[in-house]
Amino acid sequence: MSDFHTHSFFSDGVLLPSELIRRAVVAGYGVIAVTDHAGPGNLEEVLGQLARECEVARNHWPIVALPGVELTHVPPGSIAELARRARSAGAAVVVVHGETIAEPVEPGTNSAAIDAEDVDILAHPGLITSEEAERAAQRGCFIEISARKSHAYANGHVSSVVRAAGGRLLLNSDCHEPGDLLSSRFQRLVLLGAGIPEREHATILTENPRELLARALPRLRGAS
């Protein structure tokens, strides 16, 4: 199993990155990205901390732990530059906090994230449009199906629009607490609840994560 969107207490999660990663190992995960909330003021600091935590975890446990950030409630016009800064600071995965219907995210955030070449994942994009989904598919930006309670409200819409556009979907937990990590069974239930038939689950749970991991691994500091 894999999860490319989780939070530690370096932002609003409750666990040390090391405990979050350890719990993921015990839960059967092979890949986890720790993507704490970041903006212009804390981006480099957060990534420096996460890079050290993830490196130790990779060296001692059977899991690929990736440092990343979730650019959260930042002005759409700043997203491309902040994503570039994140990449320069060592982010293996860059997530943008999309236009969830549960929060007052600025309109235009989805579009800016899709167009920013250093953004890997648009998380919980709410009422994403068909045109945005088509652009995401063309660029190879992954779109998230969220297992987080409030953000999951639009999963049915997201899955329908993105699949119709031929886009790449990922299922992530948006974990903030120990109980948020997903079992294999619950992953599949979330996808079924989003209207995604079983025949498409392998693409979302295995093939798309493998593609993103192949992008992320060369970005790790010291990777050969």
CSV table of C-alpha atoms in Angstrom, one decimal:
chain,number,residue,atom,x,y,z
A,1,MET,CA,0.0,0.0,0.0
A,2,SER,CA,1.0,3.6,-0.5
A,3,ASP,CA,-0.1,7.0,0.7
A,4,PHE,CA,1.2,10.3,-0.7
A,5,HIS,CA,-0.6,12.7,1.5
A,6,THR,CA,-0.1,12.6,5.3
A,7,HIS,CA,0.6,15.1,8.1
A,8,SER,CA,2.9,15.0,11.2
A,9,PHE,CA,3.0,17.4,14.1
A,10,PHE,CA,5.3,19.6,12.1
A,11,SER,CA,1.9,21.0,10.9
A,12,ASP,CA,-1.5,19.9,12.2
A,13,GLY,CA,-1.0,16.2,12.7
A,14,VAL,CA,-0.5,14.6,16.1
A,15,LEU,CA,2.4,12.3,15.5
A,16,LEU,CA,6.1,12.7,15.1
A,17,PRO,CA,7.1,11.9,11.6
A,18,SER,CA,9.0,8.8,12.9
A,19,GLU,CA,5.9,7.5,14.7
A,20,LEU,CA,3.7,8.2,11.7
A,21,ILE,CA,6.1,6.3,9.4
A,22,ARG,CA,6.5,3.4,11.9
A,23,ARG,CA,2.7,3.0,12.2
A,24,ALA,CA,2.5,2.9,8.4
A,25,VAL,CA,5.1,0.1,8.4
A,26,VAL,CA,3.0,-1.9,10.9
A,27,ALA,CA,-0.1,-1.2,8.8
A,28,GLY,CA,1.5,-2.7,5.7
A,29,TYR,CA,2.5,0.3,3.8
A,30,GLY,CA,5.5,0.2,1.4
A,31,VAL,CA,5.5,3.9,0.6
A,32,ILE,CA,4.5,7.0,2.6
A,33,ALA,CA,4.9,10.7,1.8
A,34,VAL,CA,4.9,13.0,4.8
A,35,THR,CA,3.4,16.2,3.3
A,36,ASP,CA,3.0,18.8,6.0
A,37,HIS,CA,1.2,22.0,5.4
A,38,ALA,CA,3.5,24.8,4.2
A,39,GLY,CA,3.4,28.3,2.8
A,40,PRO,CA,6.0,31.0,2.0
A,41,GLY,CA,7.2,31.4,5.6
A,42,ASN,CA,7.9,27.8,6.7
A,43,LEU,CA,8.5,25.8,3.5
A,44,GLU,CA,12.2,25.3,3.8
A,45,GLU,CA,12.2,24.7,7.5
A,46,VAL,CA,9.5,22.0,7.2
A,47,LEU,CA,11.2,20.2,4.4
A,48,GLY,CA,14.6,20.2,6.2
A,49,GLN,CA,13.0,18.5,9.2
A,50,LEU,CA,11.1,16.0,7.1
A,51,ALA,CA,14.1,15.1,4.9
A,52,ARG,CA,16.1,14.1,8.0
A,53,GLU,CA,13.2,12.1,9.5
A,54,CYS,CA,12.5,10.3,6.2
A,55,GLU,CA,16.1,9.5,5.5
A,56,VAL,CA,16.5,7.7,8.9
A,57,ALA,CA,13.3,5.8,8.4
A,58,ARG,CA,14.3,4.6,4.9
A,59,ASN,CA,17.7,3.5,6.3
A,60,HIS,CA,16.2,1.4,9.1
A,61,TRP,CA,12.7,0.3,8.1
A,62,PRO,CA,11.2,-1.5,5.1
A,63,ILE,CA,9.4,1.5,3.7
A,64,VAL,CA,10.0,4.3,1.2
A,65,ALA,CA,9.5,7.5,3.3
A,66,LEU,CA,9.3,10.6,1.2
A,67,PRO,CA,9.6,14.2,2.4
A,68,GLY,CA,7.0,16.6,0.9
A,69,VAL,CA,4.7,19.5,1.5
A,70,GLU,CA,1.1,20.4,1.0
A,71,LEU,CA,0.9,24.0,-0.2
A,72,THR,CA,-2.2,25.1,1.8
A,73,HIS,CA,-4.4,28.2,1.4
A,74,VAL,CA,-1.7,30.1,-0.6
A,75,PRO,CA,-2.7,32.6,-3.3
A,76,PRO,CA,-3.1,30.9,-6.7
A,77,GLY,CA,-0.6,33.2,-8.2
A,78,SER,CA,2.1,32.1,-5.8
A,79,ILE,CA,1.7,28.3,-6.4
A,80,ALA,CA,4.1,27.8,-9.2
A,81,GLU,CA,6.9,29.7,-7.5
A,82,LEU,CA,6.3,28.0,-4.1
A,83,ALA,CA,6.3,24.6,-5.8
A,84,ARG,CA,9.7,25.4,-7.4
A,85,ARG,CA,11.0,26.5,-4.0
A,86,ALA,CA,9.7,23.2,-2.5
A,87,ARG,CA,11.4,21.2,-5.1
A,88,SER,CA,14.7,23.1,-4.6
A,89,ALA,CA,14.4,22.5,-0.8
A,90,GLY,CA,14.2,18.8,-1.3
A,91,ALA,CA,10.5,17.9,-1.7
A,92,ALA,CA,10.1,14.5,-3.3
A,93,VAL,CA,6.4,15.1,-3.5
A,94,VAL,CA,4.5,18.5,-3.8
A,95,VAL,CA,0.8,18.5,-3.0
A,96,VAL,CA,-1.5,21.5,-3.4
A,97,HIS,CA,-4.5,21.8,-1.1
A,98,GLY,CA,-7.3,22.0,-3.6
A,99,GLU,CA,-10.7,23.6,-3.6
A,100,THR,CA,-12.5,21.3,-1.2
A,101,ILE,CA,-16.1,22.3,-0.6
A,102,ALA,CA,-15.4,22.1,3.1
A,103,GLU,CA,-13.1,25.1,3.3
A,104,PRO,CA,-12.9,28.6,1.8
A,105,VAL,CA,-10.0,27.8,-0.6
A,106,GLU,CA,-9.5,30.6,-3.1
A,107,PRO,CA,-11.1,30.0,-6.5
A,108,GLY,CA,-8.4,29.5,-9.1
A,109,THR,CA,-6.3,27.2,-6.8
A,110,ASN,CA,-7.1,24.1,-8.7
A,111,SER,CA,-6.3,25.7,-12.0
A,112,ALA,CA,-3.0,27.1,-10.8
A,113,ALA,CA,-1.9,23.8,-9.3
A,114,ILE,CA,-2.7,21.9,-12.5
A,115,ASP,CA,-0.6,24.3,-14.5
A,116,ALA,CA,2.4,24.4,-12.1
A,117,GLU,CA,4.9,21.8,-13.5
A,118,ASP,CA,6.4,21.1,-10.0
A,119,VAL,CA,3.1,20.1,-8.5
A,120,ASP,CA,2.6,16.4,-8.4
A,121,ILE,CA,-0.9,16.1,-6.7
A,122,LEU,CA,-3.9,18.2,-6.6
A,123,ALA,CA,-5.6,17.1,-3.3
A,124,HIS,CA,-9.4,17.1,-2.7
A,125,PRO,CA,-10.2,19.4,-5.6
A,126,GLY,CA,-13.9,19.7,-4.8
A,127,LEU,CA,-16.0,20.7,-7.8
A,128,ILE,CA,-13.2,20.4,-10.3
A,129,THR,CA,-14.3,21.2,-13.9
A,130,SER,CA,-14.0,19.0,-16.9
A,131,GLU,CA,-11.6,21.5,-18.5
A,132,GLU,CA,-9.4,21.4,-15.5
A,133,ALA,CA,-9.4,17.6,-15.4
A,134,GLU,CA,-8.5,17.5,-19.1
A,135,ARG,CA,-5.5,19.8,-18.5
A,136,ALA,CA,-4.4,17.7,-15.5
A,137,ALA,CA,-4.5,14.6,-17.6
A,138,GLN,CA,-2.4,16.2,-20.3
A,139,ARG,CA,0.2,17.4,-17.9
A,140,GLY,CA,0.2,14.3,-15.8
A,141,CYS,CA,-0.9,15.9,-12.6
A,142,PHE,CA,-2.4,13.4,-10.2
A,143,ILE,CA,-5.9,14.1,-8.8
A,144,GLU,CA,-6.8,12.9,-5.3
A,145,ILE,CA,-9.7,10.8,-4.1
A,146,SER,CA,-9.6,11.7,-0.4
A,147,ALA,CA,-10.4,9.4,2.5
A,148,ARG,CA,-10.6,12.4,4.9
A,149,LYS,CA,-14.2,12.9,6.2
A,150,SER,CA,-14.9,16.5,5.1
A,151,HIS,CA,-12.9,16.5,1.9
A,152,ALA,CA,-14.5,13.2,0.7
A,153,TYR,CA,-17.9,14.9,0.2
A,154,ALA,CA,-17.0,15.6,-3.5
A,155,ASN,CA,-15.3,12.2,-4.3
A,156,GLY,CA,-18.1,11.1,-6.5
A,157,HIS,CA,-17.9,14.2,-8.6
A,158,VAL,CA,-14.1,14.1,-8.7
A,159,SER,CA,-14.0,10.5,-9.8
A,160,SER,CA,-16.6,11.0,-12.5
A,161,VAL,CA,-15.0,14.1,-14.0
A,162,VAL,CA,-11.4,12.9,-13.8
A,163,ARG,CA,-12.1,9.5,-15.2
A,164,ALA,CA,-14.0,10.9,-18.1
A,165,ALA,CA,-11.0,13.1,-18.9
A,166,GLY,CA,-8.6,10.2,-18.8
A,167,GLY,CA,-6.9,11.6,-15.8
A,168,ARG,CA,-4.7,9.9,-13.1
A,169,LEU,CA,-6.4,9.3,-9.8
A,170,LEU,CA,-4.7,8.6,-6.4
A,171,LEU,CA,-6.3,7.5,-3.2
A,172,ASN,CA,-4.8,9.2,-0.1
A,173,SER,CA,-5.7,9.2,3.5
A,174,ASP,CA,-4.8,12.8,4.4
A,175,CYS,CA,-3.8,11.3,7.7
A,176,HIS,CA,-3.6,13.5,10.8
A,177,GLU,CA,-4.1,10.9,13.5
A,178,PRO,CA,-3.1,7.2,14.0
A,179,GLY,CA,-6.6,6.0,13.1
A,180,ASP,CA,-6.6,7.8,9.8
A,181,LEU,CA,-4.2,5.3,8.1
A,182,LEU,CA,-6.1,3.1,5.8
A,183,SER,CA,-6.4,-0.7,5.5
A,184,SER,CA,-6.4,-2.3,2.1
A,185,ARG,CA,-10.1,-3.2,2.6
A,186,PHE,CA,-11.0,0.4,3.5
A,187,GLN,CA,-9.1,1.7,0.5
A,188,ARG,CA,-11.3,-0.3,-1.8
A,189,LEU,CA,-14.5,0.7,0.1
A,190,VAL,CA,-13.6,4.4,-0.4
A,191,LEU,CA,-13.2,3.8,-4.1
A,192,LEU,CA,-16.4,2.0,-4.4
A,193,GLY,CA,-18.1,4.8,-2.5
A,194,ALA,CA,-16.7,7.2,-5.0
A,195,GLY,CA,-18.4,5.3,-7.8
A,196,ILE,CA,-15.2,3.6,-9.1
A,197,PRO,CA,-15.8,0.0,-10.1
A,198,GLU,CA,-13.4,-2.8,-8.9
A,199,ARG,CA,-11.9,-3.2,-12.4
A,200,GLU,CA,-10.3,0.2,-12.0
A,201,HIS,CA,-8.9,-0.2,-8.5
A,202,ALA,CA,-5.6,-1.7,-9.5
A,203,THR,CA,-4.8,1.4,-11.6
A,204,ILE,CA,-5.6,3.7,-8.8
A,205,LEU,CA,-4.0,1.7,-6.0
A,206,THR,CA,-1.0,0.2,-7.7
A,207,GLU,CA,-0.2,1.5,-11.2
A,208,ASN,CA,-0.6,5.2,-10.5
A,209,PRO,CA,1.3,5.1,-7.2
A,210,ARG,CA,4.1,3.2,-9.0
A,211,GLU,CA,4.3,6.0,-11.6
A,212,LEU,CA,4.4,8.8,-9.0
A,213,LEU,CA,7.1,6.9,-7.0
A,214,ALA,CA,9.2,6.6,-10.1
A,215,ARG,CA,9.1,10.4,-10.4
A,216,ALA,CA,9.8,11.0,-6.7
A,217,LEU,CA,12.7,8.7,-6.0
A,218,PRO,CA,15.3,10.6,-8.1
A,219,ARG,CA,14.4,13.7,-6.2
A,220,LEU,CA,15.6,12.4,-2.9
A,221,ARG,CA,18.8,14.2,-1.8
A,222,GLY,CA,21.7,11.9,-2.4
A,223,ALA,CA,19.8,9.7,-4.9
A,224,SER,CA,22.0,8.3,-7.6
